[in-house]
Short mmCIF file of C-alpha atoms in Angstrom, two decimals:
data_model
loop_
_atom_site.label_atom_id
_atom_site.label_comp_id
_atom_site.label_asym_id
_atom_site.label_seq_id
_atom_site.Cartn_x
_atom_site.Cartn_y
_atom_site.Cartn_z
CA MET A 1 67.15 -36.61 221.55
CA ASN A 2 64.27 -36.33 223.99
CA GLY A 3 62.24 -39.54 224.04
CA GLN A 4 64.54 -41.39 221.61
CA VAL A 5 65.61 -45.01 221.76
CA SER A 6 69.17 -45.92 220.76
CA VAL A 7 70.38 -49.44 220.17
CA GLU A 8 73.94 -49.89 221.37
CA VAL A 9 75.79 -52.94 220.07
CA LEU A 10 78.97 -54.36 221.60
CA PRO A 11 80.55 -56.97 219.32
CA ILE A 12 82.99 -58.71 221.65
CA ARG A 13 85.84 -61.17 221.20
CA VAL A 14 88.62 -62.79 223.19
CA ASP A 15 92.08 -63.90 222.12
CA ALA A 16 93.97 -67.03 223.16
CA ALA A 17 95.62 -65.11 226.02
CA GLY A 18 92.19 -64.28 227.49
CA THR A 19 92.16 -60.59 226.54
CA TRP A 20 88.67 -59.34 225.75
CA ARG A 21 88.09 -56.61 223.17
CA TYR A 22 84.88 -54.94 222.12
CA ARG A 23 83.68 -52.53 219.49
CA HIS A 24 81.02 -49.91 220.19
CA LEU A 25 78.28 -49.35 217.62
CA VAL A 26 75.16 -47.23 218.01
CA THR A 27 72.13 -47.20 215.72
CA ARG A 28 68.56 -45.97 215.80
CA LEU A 29 65.50 -48.06 215.12
CA GLY A 30 64.51 -48.11 211.47
CA ALA A 31 60.89 -47.84 210.36
CA SER A 32 58.97 -50.90 211.63
CA GLU A 33 62.20 -52.37 213.02
CA SER A 34 62.49 -54.12 216.37
CA PRO A 35 65.51 -53.50 218.64
CA ASP A 36 66.69 -57.07 217.88
CA GLN A 37 66.60 -56.35 214.14
CA ALA A 38 68.44 -53.05 214.62
CA ALA A 39 71.15 -54.79 216.68
CA ARG A 40 71.64 -57.47 214.02
CA ARG A 41 71.73 -54.85 211.26
CA GLY A 42 74.27 -52.78 213.18
CA ALA A 43 76.51 -55.78 213.83
CA GLY A 44 76.14 -57.31 210.38
CA VAL A 45 74.58 -60.56 211.65
CA GLN A 46 71.85 -62.47 209.81
CA ALA A 47 68.77 -63.60 211.78
CA GLY A 48 69.47 -67.28 211.03
CA ASP A 49 73.12 -67.22 212.16
CA ALA A 50 73.46 -70.10 214.62
CA SER A 51 77.08 -69.41 215.63
CA THR A 52 76.79 -65.78 216.74
CA VAL A 53 74.93 -64.73 219.86
CA VAL A 54 73.01 -61.43 219.70
CA HIS A 55 71.61 -60.84 223.15
CA SER A 56 69.91 -57.90 224.85
CA THR A 57 71.99 -57.42 227.96
CA SER A 58 71.07 -54.11 229.59
CA TRP A 59 69.44 -50.74 229.24
CA ARG A 60 70.02 -47.32 230.73
CA TYR A 61 68.36 -43.94 230.81
CA ARG A 62 70.17 -40.74 229.90
CA PRO A 63 69.05 -37.42 231.42
CA GLN A 64 68.17 -36.06 227.94
CA GLY A 65 65.26 -38.52 227.91
CA GLN A 66 67.06 -41.14 225.86
CA ILE A 67 66.78 -44.88 226.49
CA VAL A 68 69.82 -46.91 225.44
CA LEU A 69 69.20 -50.63 224.80
CA THR A 70 72.45 -52.59 224.83
CA TYR A 71 73.08 -55.79 222.90
CA VAL A 72 76.19 -57.94 223.11
CA VAL A 73 77.28 -59.81 219.98
CA CYS A 74 79.64 -62.73 220.52
CA PRO A 75 81.87 -63.68 218.93
CA ASP A 76 82.49 -60.47 217.03
CA PRO A 77 81.60 -61.27 213.39
CA PHE A 78 84.40 -58.92 212.23
CA PRO A 79 87.30 -59.70 214.61
CA TYR A 80 89.87 -58.02 212.36
CA LEU A 81 88.34 -54.57 213.02
CA PRO A 82 89.98 -52.50 215.78
CA GLY A 83 88.53 -53.07 219.23
CA THR A 84 88.91 -51.57 222.69
CA GLU A 85 90.62 -53.77 225.25
CA LEU A 86 88.47 -54.42 228.29
CA GLU A 87 90.86 -53.40 231.04
CA SER A 88 88.53 -53.68 234.02
CA PHE A 89 85.71 -56.02 234.93
CA ARG A 90 84.37 -53.44 237.39
CA LEU A 91 80.61 -53.23 237.35
CA ALA A 92 78.67 -49.99 237.81
CA ARG A 93 76.37 -50.07 240.82
CA GLY A 94 73.70 -47.82 242.24
CA SER A 95 74.07 -46.19 245.63
CA GLY A 96 71.46 -48.32 247.37
CA PRO A 97 68.82 -51.01 247.01
CA ALA A 98 66.12 -48.51 246.04
CA SER A 99 68.53 -46.45 243.88
CA PRO A 100 69.74 -48.92 241.24
CA SER A 101 71.02 -46.44 238.64
CA PRO A 102 74.75 -45.73 239.00
CA GLU A 103 75.86 -42.12 238.92
CA HIS A 104 78.30 -42.91 236.10
CA VAL A 105 78.46 -45.81 233.62
CA ASP A 106 81.32 -46.18 231.14
CA LEU A 107 81.61 -48.64 228.27
CA ASP A 108 83.96 -50.94 230.19
CA ASN A 109 81.23 -51.28 232.86
CA VAL A 110 78.68 -52.19 230.19
CA ALA A 111 81.04 -54.66 228.47
CA ALA A 112 81.91 -56.30 231.82
CA HIS A 113 78.22 -56.71 232.60
CA ALA A 114 77.58 -58.16 229.15
CA LEU A 115 80.34 -60.74 229.61
CA ARG A 116 79.02 -61.81 232.99
CA HIS A 117 75.59 -62.10 231.41
CA LEU A 118 77.02 -64.34 228.66
CA ALA A 119 78.84 -66.45 231.26
CA TYR A 120 75.52 -66.97 233.03
CA LEU A 121 73.74 -67.86 229.78
CA LEU A 122 76.50 -70.31 228.82
CA ASP A 123 75.36 -72.45 231.75
CA HIS A 124 71.64 -71.66 231.86
CA ASP A 125 70.36 -71.16 228.30
CA PRO A 126 70.79 -74.24 226.08
CA VAL A 127 70.43 -72.34 222.79
CA VAL A 128 72.83 -69.52 223.70
CA GLY A 129 75.14 -71.98 225.47
CA ALA A 130 75.43 -74.17 222.38
CA ALA A 131 76.30 -71.18 220.19
CA LEU A 132 78.93 -69.91 222.65
CA ALA A 133 80.38 -73.41 223.14
CA GLY A 134 80.96 -73.54 219.37
CA ASP A 135 83.90 -71.18 219.88
CA VAL A 136 86.22 -73.01 222.28
CA VAL A 137 88.29 -69.91 223.13
CA VAL A 138 85.15 -67.89 223.95
CA ALA A 139 83.61 -70.70 226.01
CA ARG A 140 86.81 -71.26 228.01
CA ALA A 141 87.20 -67.53 228.73
CA LEU A 142 83.55 -67.19 229.77
CA GLU A 143 83.81 -70.19 232.09
CA SER A 144 86.51 -68.36 234.03
CA LEU A 145 84.24 -65.38 234.72
CA SER A 146 81.89 -65.02 237.67
CA ARG A 147 78.44 -66.49 237.01
CA GLU A 148 76.87 -63.55 238.78
CA LEU A 149 74.13 -61.80 236.80
CA ILE A 150 74.22 -58.11 237.75
CA VAL A 151 72.06 -55.50 236.06
CA VAL A 152 73.84 -52.34 234.94
CA HIS A 153 71.59 -49.34 234.33
#
């Protein structure tokens, strides 16, 4: 895997009780494919879909030389598929201001970061905000989250 780029996709959804669930998909870039295209392909979202947000939310480096680009997809276009409940909104943090990469990052950390990123975009990006506001349950749940944009590596 040395020098490889993986595209990680987290289709995410929330129920009426405010419980967030996500699925974890990983794909590689196809020939002549951008990371955005790979994320849409992996999630089953068409480029012209105006009701689903596909957003690059973070990246991280793995010691094997692999770069992981993470995309959040909201709302999950296939909400009937099994998903993992997000139990903690704990963010991964580095040990200091000049050491931003956390020692350990799990998928809940990445999903929590992605949700905070979407909450920020709901208020600050008119195009993404309009798409998210189209799902009242998603918009209401995102409004309750911190508007803090924190980078998870």
